[in-house]
Coordinates of C-alpha atoms and ligand atoms in Angstrom, one line a residue:
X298 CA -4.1 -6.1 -44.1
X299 CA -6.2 -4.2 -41.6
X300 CA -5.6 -4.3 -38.0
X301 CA -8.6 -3.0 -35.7
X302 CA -7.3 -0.4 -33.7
X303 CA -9.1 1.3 -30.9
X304 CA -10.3 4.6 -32.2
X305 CA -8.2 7.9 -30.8
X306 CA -10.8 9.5 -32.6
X307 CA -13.0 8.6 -29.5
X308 CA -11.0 11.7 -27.9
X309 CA -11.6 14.6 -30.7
X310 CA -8.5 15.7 -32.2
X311 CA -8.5 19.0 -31.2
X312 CA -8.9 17.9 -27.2
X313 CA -6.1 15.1 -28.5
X314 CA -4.2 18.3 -29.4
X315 CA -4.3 19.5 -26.2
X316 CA -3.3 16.7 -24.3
X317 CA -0.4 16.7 -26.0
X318 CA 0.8 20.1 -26.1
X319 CA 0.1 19.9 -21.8
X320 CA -2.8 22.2 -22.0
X321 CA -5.4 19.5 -21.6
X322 CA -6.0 17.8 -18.3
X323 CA -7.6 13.8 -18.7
X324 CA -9.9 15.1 -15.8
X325 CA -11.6 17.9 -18.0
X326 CA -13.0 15.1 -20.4
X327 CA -16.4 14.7 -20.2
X328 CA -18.0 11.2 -21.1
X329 CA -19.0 11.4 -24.5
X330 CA -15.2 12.7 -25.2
X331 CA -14.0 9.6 -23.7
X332 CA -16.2 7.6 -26.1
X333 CA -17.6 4.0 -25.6
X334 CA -15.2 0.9 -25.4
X335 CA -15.8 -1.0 -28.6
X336 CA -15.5 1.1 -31.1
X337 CA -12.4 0.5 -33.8
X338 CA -11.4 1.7 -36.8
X339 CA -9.0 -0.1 -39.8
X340 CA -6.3 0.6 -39.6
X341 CA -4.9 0.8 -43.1
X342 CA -1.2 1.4 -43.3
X343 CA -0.1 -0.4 -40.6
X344 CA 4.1 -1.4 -40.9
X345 CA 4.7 -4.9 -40.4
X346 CA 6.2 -3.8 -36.5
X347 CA 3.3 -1.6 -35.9
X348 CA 0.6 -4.3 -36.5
X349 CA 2.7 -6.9 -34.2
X350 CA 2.3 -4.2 -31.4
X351 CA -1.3 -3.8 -32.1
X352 CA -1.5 -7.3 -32.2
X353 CA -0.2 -7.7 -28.8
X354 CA -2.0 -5.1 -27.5
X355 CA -4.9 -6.5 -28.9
X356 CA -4.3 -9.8 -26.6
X357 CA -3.7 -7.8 -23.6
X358 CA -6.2 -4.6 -23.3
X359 CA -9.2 -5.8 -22.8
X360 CA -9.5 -6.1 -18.6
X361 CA -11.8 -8.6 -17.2
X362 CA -14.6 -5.5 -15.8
X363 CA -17.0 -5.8 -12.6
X364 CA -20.1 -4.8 -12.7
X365 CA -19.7 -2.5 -9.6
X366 CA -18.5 0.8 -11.0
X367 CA -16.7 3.1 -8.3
X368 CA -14.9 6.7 -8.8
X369 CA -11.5 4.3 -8.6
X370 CA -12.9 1.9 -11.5
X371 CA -13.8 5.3 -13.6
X372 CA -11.2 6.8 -13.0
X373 CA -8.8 3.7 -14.3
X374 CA -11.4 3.2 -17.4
X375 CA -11.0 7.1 -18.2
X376 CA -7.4 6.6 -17.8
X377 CA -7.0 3.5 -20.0
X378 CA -8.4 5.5 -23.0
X379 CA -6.7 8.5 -22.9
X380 CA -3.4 6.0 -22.8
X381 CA -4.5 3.9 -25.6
X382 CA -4.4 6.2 -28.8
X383 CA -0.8 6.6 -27.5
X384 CA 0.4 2.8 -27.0
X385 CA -1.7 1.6 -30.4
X386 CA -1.1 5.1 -32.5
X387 CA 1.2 7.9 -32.5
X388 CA -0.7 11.3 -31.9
X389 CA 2.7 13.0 -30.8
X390 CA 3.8 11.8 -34.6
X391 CA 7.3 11.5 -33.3
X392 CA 9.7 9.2 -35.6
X393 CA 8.7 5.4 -34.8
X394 CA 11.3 2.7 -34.4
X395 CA 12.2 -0.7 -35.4
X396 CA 9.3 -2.1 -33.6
X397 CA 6.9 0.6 -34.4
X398 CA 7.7 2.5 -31.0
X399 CA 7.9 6.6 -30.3
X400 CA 11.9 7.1 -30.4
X401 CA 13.6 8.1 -27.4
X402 CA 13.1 12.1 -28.2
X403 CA 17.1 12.3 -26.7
X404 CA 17.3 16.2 -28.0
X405 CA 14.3 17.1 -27.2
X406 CA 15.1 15.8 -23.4
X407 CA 18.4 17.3 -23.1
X408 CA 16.9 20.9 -23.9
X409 CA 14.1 20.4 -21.7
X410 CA 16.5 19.3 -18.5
X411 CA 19.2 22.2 -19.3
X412 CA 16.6 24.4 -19.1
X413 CA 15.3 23.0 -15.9
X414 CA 18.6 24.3 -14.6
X415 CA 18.1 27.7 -15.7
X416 CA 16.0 30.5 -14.0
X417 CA 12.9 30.0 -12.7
X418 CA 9.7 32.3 -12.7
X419 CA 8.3 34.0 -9.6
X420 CA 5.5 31.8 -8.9
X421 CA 8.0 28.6 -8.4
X422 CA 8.7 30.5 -5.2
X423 CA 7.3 27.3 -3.5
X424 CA 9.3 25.3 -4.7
X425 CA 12.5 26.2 -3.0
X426 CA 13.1 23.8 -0.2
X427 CA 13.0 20.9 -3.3
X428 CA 15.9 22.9 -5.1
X429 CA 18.2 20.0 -4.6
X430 CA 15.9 17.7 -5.8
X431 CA 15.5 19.7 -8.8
X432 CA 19.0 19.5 -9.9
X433 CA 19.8 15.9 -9.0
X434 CA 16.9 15.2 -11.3
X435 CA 17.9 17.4 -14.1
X436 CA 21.7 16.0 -13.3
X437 CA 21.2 12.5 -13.5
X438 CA 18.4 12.9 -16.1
X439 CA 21.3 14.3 -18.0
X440 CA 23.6 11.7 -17.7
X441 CA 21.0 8.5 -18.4
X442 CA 20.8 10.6 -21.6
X443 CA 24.6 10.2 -22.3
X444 CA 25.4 14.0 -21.7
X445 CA 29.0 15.2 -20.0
X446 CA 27.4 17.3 -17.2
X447 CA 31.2 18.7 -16.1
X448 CA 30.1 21.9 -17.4
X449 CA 28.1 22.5 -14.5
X450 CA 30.8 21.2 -11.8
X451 CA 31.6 24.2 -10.3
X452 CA 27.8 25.7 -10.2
X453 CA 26.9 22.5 -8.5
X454 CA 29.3 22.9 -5.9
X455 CA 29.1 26.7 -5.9
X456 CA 24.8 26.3 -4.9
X457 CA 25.6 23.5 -2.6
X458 CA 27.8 25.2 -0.2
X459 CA 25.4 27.7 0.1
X460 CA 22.8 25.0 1.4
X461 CA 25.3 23.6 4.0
X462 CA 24.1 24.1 7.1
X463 CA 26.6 25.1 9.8
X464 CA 25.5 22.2 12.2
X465 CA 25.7 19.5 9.3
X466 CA 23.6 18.2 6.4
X467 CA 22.0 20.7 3.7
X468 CA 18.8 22.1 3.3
X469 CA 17.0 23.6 0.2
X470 CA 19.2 26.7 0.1
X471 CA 20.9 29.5 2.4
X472 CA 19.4 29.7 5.8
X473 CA 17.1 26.8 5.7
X474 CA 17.4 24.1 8.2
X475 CA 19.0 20.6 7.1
X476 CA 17.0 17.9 6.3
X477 CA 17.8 14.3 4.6
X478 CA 16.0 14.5 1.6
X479 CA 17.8 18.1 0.8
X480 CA 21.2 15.9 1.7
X481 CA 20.4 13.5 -0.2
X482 CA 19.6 15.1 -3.0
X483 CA 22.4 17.7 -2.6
X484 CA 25.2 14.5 -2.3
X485 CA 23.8 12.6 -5.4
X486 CA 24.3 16.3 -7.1
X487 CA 28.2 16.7 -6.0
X488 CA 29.0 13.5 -6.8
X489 CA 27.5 13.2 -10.4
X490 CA 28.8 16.7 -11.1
X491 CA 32.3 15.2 -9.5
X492 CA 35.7 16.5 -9.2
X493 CA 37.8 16.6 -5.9
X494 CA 36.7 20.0 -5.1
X495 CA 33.1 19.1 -5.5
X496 CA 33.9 15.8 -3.2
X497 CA 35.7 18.4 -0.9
X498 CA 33.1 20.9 -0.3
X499 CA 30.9 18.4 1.7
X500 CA 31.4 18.5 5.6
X501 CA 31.3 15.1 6.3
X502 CA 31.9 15.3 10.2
X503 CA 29.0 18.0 10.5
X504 CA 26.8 15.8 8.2
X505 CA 27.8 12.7 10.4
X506 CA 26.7 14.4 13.7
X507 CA 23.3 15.4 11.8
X508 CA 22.9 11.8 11.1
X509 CA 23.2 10.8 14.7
X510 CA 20.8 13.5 15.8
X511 CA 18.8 11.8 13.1
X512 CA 18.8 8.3 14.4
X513 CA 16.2 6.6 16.5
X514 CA 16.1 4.5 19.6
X515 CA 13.8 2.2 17.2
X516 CA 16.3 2.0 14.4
X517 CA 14.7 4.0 12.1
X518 CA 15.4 7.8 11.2
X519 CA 13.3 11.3 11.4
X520 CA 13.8 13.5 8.2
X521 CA 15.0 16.4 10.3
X522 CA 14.8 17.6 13.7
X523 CA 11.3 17.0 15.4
X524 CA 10.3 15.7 11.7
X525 CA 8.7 12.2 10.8
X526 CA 10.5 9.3 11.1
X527 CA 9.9 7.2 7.9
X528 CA 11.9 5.0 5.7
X529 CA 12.9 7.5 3.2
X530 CA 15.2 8.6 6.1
X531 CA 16.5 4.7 6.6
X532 CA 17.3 4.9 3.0
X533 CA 18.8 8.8 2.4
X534 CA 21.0 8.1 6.1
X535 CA 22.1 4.8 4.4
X536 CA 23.1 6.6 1.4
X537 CA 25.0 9.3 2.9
X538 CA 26.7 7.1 5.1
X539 CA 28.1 4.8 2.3
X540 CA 28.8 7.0 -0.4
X541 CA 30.7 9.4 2.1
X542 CA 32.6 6.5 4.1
X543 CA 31.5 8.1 7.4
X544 CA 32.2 6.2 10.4
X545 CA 29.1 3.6 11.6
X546 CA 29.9 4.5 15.1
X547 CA 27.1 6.7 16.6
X548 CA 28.7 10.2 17.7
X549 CA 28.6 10.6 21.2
X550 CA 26.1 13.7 20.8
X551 CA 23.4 11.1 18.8
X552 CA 20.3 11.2 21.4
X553 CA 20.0 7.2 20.4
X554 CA 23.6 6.9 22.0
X555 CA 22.0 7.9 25.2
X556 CA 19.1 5.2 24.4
X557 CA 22.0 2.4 24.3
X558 CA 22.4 2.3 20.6
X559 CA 26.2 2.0 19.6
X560 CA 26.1 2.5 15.5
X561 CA 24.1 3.7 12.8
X562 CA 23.0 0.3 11.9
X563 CA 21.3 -0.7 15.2
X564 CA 17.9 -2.1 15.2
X565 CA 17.7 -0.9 11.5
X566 CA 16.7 -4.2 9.0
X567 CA 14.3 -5.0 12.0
X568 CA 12.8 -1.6 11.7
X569 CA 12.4 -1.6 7.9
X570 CA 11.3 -5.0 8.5
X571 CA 8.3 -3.8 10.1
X572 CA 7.6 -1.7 7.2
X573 CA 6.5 -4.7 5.1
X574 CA 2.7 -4.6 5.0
X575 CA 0.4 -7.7 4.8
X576 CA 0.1 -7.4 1.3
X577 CA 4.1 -8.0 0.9
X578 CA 4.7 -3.9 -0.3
X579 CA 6.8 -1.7 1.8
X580 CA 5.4 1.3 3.5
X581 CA 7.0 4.6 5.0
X582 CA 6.7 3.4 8.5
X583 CA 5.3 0.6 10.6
X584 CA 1.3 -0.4 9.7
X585 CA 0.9 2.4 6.6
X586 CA -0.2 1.3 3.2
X587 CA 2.6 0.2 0.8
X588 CA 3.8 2.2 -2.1
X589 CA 6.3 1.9 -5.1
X590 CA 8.3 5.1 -3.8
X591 CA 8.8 3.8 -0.4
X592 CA 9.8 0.1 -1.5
X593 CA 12.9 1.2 -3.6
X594 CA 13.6 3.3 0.0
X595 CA 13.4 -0.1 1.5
X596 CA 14.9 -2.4 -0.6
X597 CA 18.0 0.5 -0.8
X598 CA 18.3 0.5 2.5
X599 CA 18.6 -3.0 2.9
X600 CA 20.8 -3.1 -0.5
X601 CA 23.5 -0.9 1.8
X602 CA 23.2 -3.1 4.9
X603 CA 24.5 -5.9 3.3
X604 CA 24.9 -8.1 0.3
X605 CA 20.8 -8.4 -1.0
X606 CA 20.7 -11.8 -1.4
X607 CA 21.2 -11.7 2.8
X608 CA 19.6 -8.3 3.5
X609 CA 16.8 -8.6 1.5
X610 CA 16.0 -12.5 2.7
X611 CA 16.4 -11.9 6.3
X612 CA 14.7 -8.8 6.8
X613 CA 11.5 -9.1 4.1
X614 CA 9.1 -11.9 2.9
X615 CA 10.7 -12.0 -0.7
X616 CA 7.8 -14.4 -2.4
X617 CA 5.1 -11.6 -0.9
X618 CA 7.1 -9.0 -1.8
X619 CA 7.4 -10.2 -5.7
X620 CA 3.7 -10.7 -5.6
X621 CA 2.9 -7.2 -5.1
X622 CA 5.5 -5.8 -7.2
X623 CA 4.2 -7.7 -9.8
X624 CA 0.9 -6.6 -9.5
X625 CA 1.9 -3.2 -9.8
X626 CA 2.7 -3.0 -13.4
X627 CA -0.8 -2.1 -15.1
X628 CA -1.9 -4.2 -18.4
X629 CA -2.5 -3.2 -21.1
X630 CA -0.5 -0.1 -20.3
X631 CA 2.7 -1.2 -19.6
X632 CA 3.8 1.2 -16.8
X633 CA 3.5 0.8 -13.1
X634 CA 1.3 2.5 -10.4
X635 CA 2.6 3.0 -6.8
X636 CA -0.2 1.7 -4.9
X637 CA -2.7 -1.2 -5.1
X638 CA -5.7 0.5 -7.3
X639 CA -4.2 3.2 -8.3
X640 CA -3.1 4.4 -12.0
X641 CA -0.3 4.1 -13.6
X642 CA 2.5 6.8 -13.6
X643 CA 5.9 7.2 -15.3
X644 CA 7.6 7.9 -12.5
X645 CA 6.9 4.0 -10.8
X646 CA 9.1 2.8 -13.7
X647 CA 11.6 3.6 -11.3
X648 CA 10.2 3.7 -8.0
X649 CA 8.9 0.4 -8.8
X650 CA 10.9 -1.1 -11.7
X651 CA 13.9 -0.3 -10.3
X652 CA 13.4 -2.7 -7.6
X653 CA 13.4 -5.5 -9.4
X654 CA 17.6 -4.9 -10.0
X655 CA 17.5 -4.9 -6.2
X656 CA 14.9 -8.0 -5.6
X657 CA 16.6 -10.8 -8.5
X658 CA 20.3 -10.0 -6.8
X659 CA 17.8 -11.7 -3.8
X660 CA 15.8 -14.4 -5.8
X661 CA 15.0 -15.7 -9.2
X662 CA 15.6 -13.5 -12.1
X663 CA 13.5 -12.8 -15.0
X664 CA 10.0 -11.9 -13.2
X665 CA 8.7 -8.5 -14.9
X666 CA 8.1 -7.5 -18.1
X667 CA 10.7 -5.2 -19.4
X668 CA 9.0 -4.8 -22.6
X669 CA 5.7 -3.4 -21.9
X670 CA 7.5 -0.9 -19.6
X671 CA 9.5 0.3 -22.3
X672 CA 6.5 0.4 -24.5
X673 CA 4.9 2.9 -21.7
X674 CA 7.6 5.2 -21.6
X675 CA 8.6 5.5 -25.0
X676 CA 5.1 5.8 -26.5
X677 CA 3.1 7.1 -23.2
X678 CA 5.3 9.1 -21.2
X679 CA 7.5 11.2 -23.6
X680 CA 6.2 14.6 -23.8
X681 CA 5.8 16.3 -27.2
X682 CA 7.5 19.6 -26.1
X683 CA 10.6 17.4 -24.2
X684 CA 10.9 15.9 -21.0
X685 CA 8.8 13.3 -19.8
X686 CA 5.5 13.2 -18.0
X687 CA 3.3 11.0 -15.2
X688 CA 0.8 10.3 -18.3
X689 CA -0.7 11.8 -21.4
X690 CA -2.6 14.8 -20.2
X691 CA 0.0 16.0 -17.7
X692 CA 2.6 18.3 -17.9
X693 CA 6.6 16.9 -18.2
X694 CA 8.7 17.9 -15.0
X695 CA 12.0 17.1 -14.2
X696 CA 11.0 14.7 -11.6
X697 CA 8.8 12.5 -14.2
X698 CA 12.2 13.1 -16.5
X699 CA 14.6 11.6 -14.3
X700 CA 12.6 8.4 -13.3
X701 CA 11.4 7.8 -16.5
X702 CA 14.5 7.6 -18.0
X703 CA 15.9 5.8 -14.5
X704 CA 13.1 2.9 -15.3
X705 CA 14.3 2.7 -19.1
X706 CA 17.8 2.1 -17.7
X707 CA 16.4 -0.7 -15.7
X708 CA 14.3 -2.4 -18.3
X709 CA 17.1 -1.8 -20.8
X710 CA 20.1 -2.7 -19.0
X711 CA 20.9 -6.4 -16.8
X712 CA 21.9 -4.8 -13.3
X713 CA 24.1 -7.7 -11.1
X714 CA 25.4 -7.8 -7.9
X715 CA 29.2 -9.4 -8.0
X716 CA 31.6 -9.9 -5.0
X717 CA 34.4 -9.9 -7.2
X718 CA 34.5 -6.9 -8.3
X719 CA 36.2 -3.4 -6.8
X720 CA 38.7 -5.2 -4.7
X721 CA 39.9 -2.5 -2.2
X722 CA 36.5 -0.7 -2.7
X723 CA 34.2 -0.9 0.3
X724 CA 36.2 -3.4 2.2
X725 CA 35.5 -2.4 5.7
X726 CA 31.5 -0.5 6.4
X727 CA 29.1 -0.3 4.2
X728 CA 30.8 -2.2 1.3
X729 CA 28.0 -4.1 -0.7
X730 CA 26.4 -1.5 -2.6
X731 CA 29.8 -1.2 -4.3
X732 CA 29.6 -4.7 -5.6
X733 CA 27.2 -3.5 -9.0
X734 CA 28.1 -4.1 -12.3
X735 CA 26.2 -3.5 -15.5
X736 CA 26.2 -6.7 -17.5
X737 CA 25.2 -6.0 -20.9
X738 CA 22.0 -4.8 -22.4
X739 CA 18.7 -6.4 -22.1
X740 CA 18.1 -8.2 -25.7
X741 CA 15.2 -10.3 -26.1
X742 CA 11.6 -9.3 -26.3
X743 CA 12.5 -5.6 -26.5
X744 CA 10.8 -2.9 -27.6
X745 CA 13.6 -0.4 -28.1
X746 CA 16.4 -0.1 -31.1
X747 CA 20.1 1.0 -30.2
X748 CA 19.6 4.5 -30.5
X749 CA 16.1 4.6 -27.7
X750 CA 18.8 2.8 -24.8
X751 CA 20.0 5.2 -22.2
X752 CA 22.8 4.9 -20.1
X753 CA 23.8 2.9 -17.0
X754 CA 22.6 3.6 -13.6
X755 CA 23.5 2.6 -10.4
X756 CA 20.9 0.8 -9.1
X757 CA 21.0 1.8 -6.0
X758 CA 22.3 5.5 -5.5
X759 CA 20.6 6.2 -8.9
X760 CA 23.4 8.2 -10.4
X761 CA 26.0 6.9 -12.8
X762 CA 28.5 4.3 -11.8
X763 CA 31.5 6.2 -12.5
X764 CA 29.7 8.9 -10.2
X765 CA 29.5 6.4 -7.7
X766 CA 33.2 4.4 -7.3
X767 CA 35.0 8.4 -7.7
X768 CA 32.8 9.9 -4.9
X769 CA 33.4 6.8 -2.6
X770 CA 37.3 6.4 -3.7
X771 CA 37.8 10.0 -3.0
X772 CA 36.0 9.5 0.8
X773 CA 38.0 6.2 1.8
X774 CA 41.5 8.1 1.2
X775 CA 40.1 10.3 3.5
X776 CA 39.6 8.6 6.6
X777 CA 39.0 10.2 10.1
X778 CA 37.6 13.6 9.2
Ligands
FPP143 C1 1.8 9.3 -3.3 O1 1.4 10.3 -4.1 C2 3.2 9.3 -3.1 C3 3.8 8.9 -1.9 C4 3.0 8.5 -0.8 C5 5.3 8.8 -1.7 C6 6.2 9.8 -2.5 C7 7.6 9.6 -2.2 C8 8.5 9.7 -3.2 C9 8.2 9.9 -4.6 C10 10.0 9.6 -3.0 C11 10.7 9.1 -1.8 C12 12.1 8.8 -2.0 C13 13.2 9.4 -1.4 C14 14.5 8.9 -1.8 C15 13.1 10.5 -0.5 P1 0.0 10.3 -4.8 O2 -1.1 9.9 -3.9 O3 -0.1 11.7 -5.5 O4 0.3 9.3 -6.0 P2 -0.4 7.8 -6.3 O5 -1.8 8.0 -6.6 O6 0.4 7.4 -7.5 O7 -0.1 6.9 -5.1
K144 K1 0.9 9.7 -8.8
ZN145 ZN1 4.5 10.4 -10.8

């Protein structure tokens, strides 16, 4: 039996070649490279699994086309068929699964992300301040990989006190001003790597007084001092707060004490309320367009406040919401984009898939398509040389590695929200996001065999679970500071 097949031979191998191995960008293709849109090719030796995910694809990749043609509607065509020869062949000729699928290249991941640990050249100079970032997504890339990162306890701690700042939070190493993406980052990292001494080496009283100088009159928080106010602060403060079990009381230093404000909560759902944009996505601040990164912030944020099925209904139209999350996940490819016209990226299978853990502890359950996610990442997003990667032609980073693998979790695994569980966990603050549970694997439909699922992630700190209930044990023995 032949199956027609969309030609990769519309990208010539050796350019293919390139794209692969990182050196080619998708931009650098000219037109005739890209080919036209109806040409195919048998495909002769099709496996029965192969030919019933060219089949679907077959249903699915044809998109209804307007006649206007814009450097957006290029772009997305140019896009579509660099993707293809990835989702109907397998030009990285990795080892195909059950259901004709890339497998999960585990190995070639884990050597990829311990060497993202390791010494960098010169030239990433710039990229200093996003050192924390760097090993919370190698961490935690790690660990959804089923690796024991303990090894790398004491290191973790080690670089970490050096980015405490004396006057509370971290920043991206010694000297540098804190800031709440570096704490963030630098908190998710203590607590994956774990270990009382790890716990211990965070200041939480000079990280709760950064918080209050970080807390707005309006509800919302600025990302350091003087710095934007945007809800990736609501989210990070949030975060903090929880996992540390600081007190919700404002300190009496916090300038929004002056303003009347009383706790860390005030005025906060309405504020990330005002983030919803007519189109039902959630922006970084009031009246900015929506994007995937900046709805997980939201829907996080709201996920600490309180339980999501109360949070998430009283602060945010839910049906809009669902609408635009919806429309984020591209067909035929399978992935998500961040923003309404844009293309899809691997790293939206979290930003934007893992909000639908968040949004069906709110509302109806079943609403995305888990599959054709999966299909993306395996067969799209894995990276010949390890780690994983925005899209074929782009170069894997840790970054795309860690959300990648966080939105194959997500597909993978059935994320609830249960009140029963961790009695004595979270009882008095910020309890709810300690309420998560994995509850077995996602089984119908997949795309995936046994050996391609990762490991559980919380769904809202993004860090393992164990990583999760140890850090905020360890923090409620220790109340008062
Ligand atoms: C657009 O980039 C990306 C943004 C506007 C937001 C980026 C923010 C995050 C990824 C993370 C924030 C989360 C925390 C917890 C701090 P682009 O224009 O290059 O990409 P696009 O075309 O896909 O929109
Ligand atoms: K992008
Ligand atoms: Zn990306």
């Amino acid at each position: 039996m032949t199956v027609p097949l969309r030609s990769s031979a519309q990208v010539p191998s050796e350019r293919l070649e390139e794209i692969i191995s990182g050196e080619g960008r998708i931009e650098e293709l000219s037109d005739s490279e890209l080919g036209s849109e109806d040409e195919y090719e048998d495909m002769g030796t099709a496996t029965p699994e192969e030919q019933a995910n060219i089949a679907y694809l077959e249903c699915v990749r044809i998109p209804i086309h307007e006649d206007l043609q814009t450097s957006t509607s290029k772009t997305q065509d140019e896009t579509l068929k660099v993707i293809l020869p990835f989702l109907e062949g397998n030009p990285n000729e990795f080892t195909l699964n059950s259901h004709g699928i890339s497998q999960l290249q585990r190995k070639k991941h884990v050597l990829y992300l311990e060497d993202a640990l390791d010494d960098y050249p010169g030239g990433f100079a710039m990229m200093d301040a996003s050192r924390p970032w760097i090993i919370y997504w190698a961490l935690q890339g790690l660990t959804a990989l089923g690796e024991d990162i303990s090894e790398h306890q004491r290191r973790t701690a080690h670089t970490f006190s050096l980015a405490q700042h004396p006057d509370g939070g971290f920043g991206g190493g010694y000297g540098q001003l804190p800031h709440l993406a570096c704490s963030y980052a630098a908190t998710l990292s203590l607590a994956t790597a774990g270990g009382e001494a790890t716990y211990g080496s965070i200041n939480r009283k000079t990280m709760w007084h950064f918080l209050g100088r970080m807390k707005q009159a309006d509800g919302g928080f600025t990302m350091c001092q003087g710095g934007e106010e945007d809800i990736r602060g609501a989210f990070c403060a949030m975060v903090l707060l929880s996992l540390l079990n600081l007190p919700l009381e404002l300190p009496n230093d916090s300038p929004a004490r002056q303003q009347g404000l009383t706790t860390f909560t005030d005025n906060l759902g309405d504020w990330v309320s005002k983030c919803q944009s007519w189109d039902g996505g959630i922006s970084a601040a009031p009246g900015n367009e929506a994007h995937g990164a900046y709805a997980f912030c939201g829907l996080g944020c709201l996920s600490i406040l309180g339980a999501p099925k109360e949070t998430l209904n009283k602060y945010l139209d839910i049906p809009l919401l669902v609408h635009w999350m919806s429309s984020r996940q591209c067909t035929p490819e399978g992935g998500y984009n961040g923003r309404t016209n844009k293309l899809v990226d691997g790293c939206y299978s979290h930003w934007v898939g893992g909000c639908w853990s968040l949004v069906e502890a709110a509302t109806t359950t079943g609403i995305w398509n888990r599959a054709a996610l999966g299909r993306y990442i395996l067969a799209a997003a894995q990276d010949k040389k390890g780690g994983l990667r925005d899209k074929p032609g782009k170069r894997s980073d840790a970054y795309h590695t860690c959300y990648n693998l966080a939105g194959l979790s997500a597909a993978q695994h059935r994320y609830v929200y249960d009140e029963g569980i961790n009695k004595g966990l979270g009882e008095v603050g910020l309890g709810a996001p300690f309420r998560w549970k994995a509850e077995g694997l996602y089984e119908e439909d997949t795309m995936w065999d046994a050996s391609d699922v990762v490991g559980k992630i919380h769904p809202v700190f993004v860090i393992p679970f164990r990583a999760v209930y140890e850090c905020r044990r360890y923090f409620e023995d220790k109340e008062g500071f």
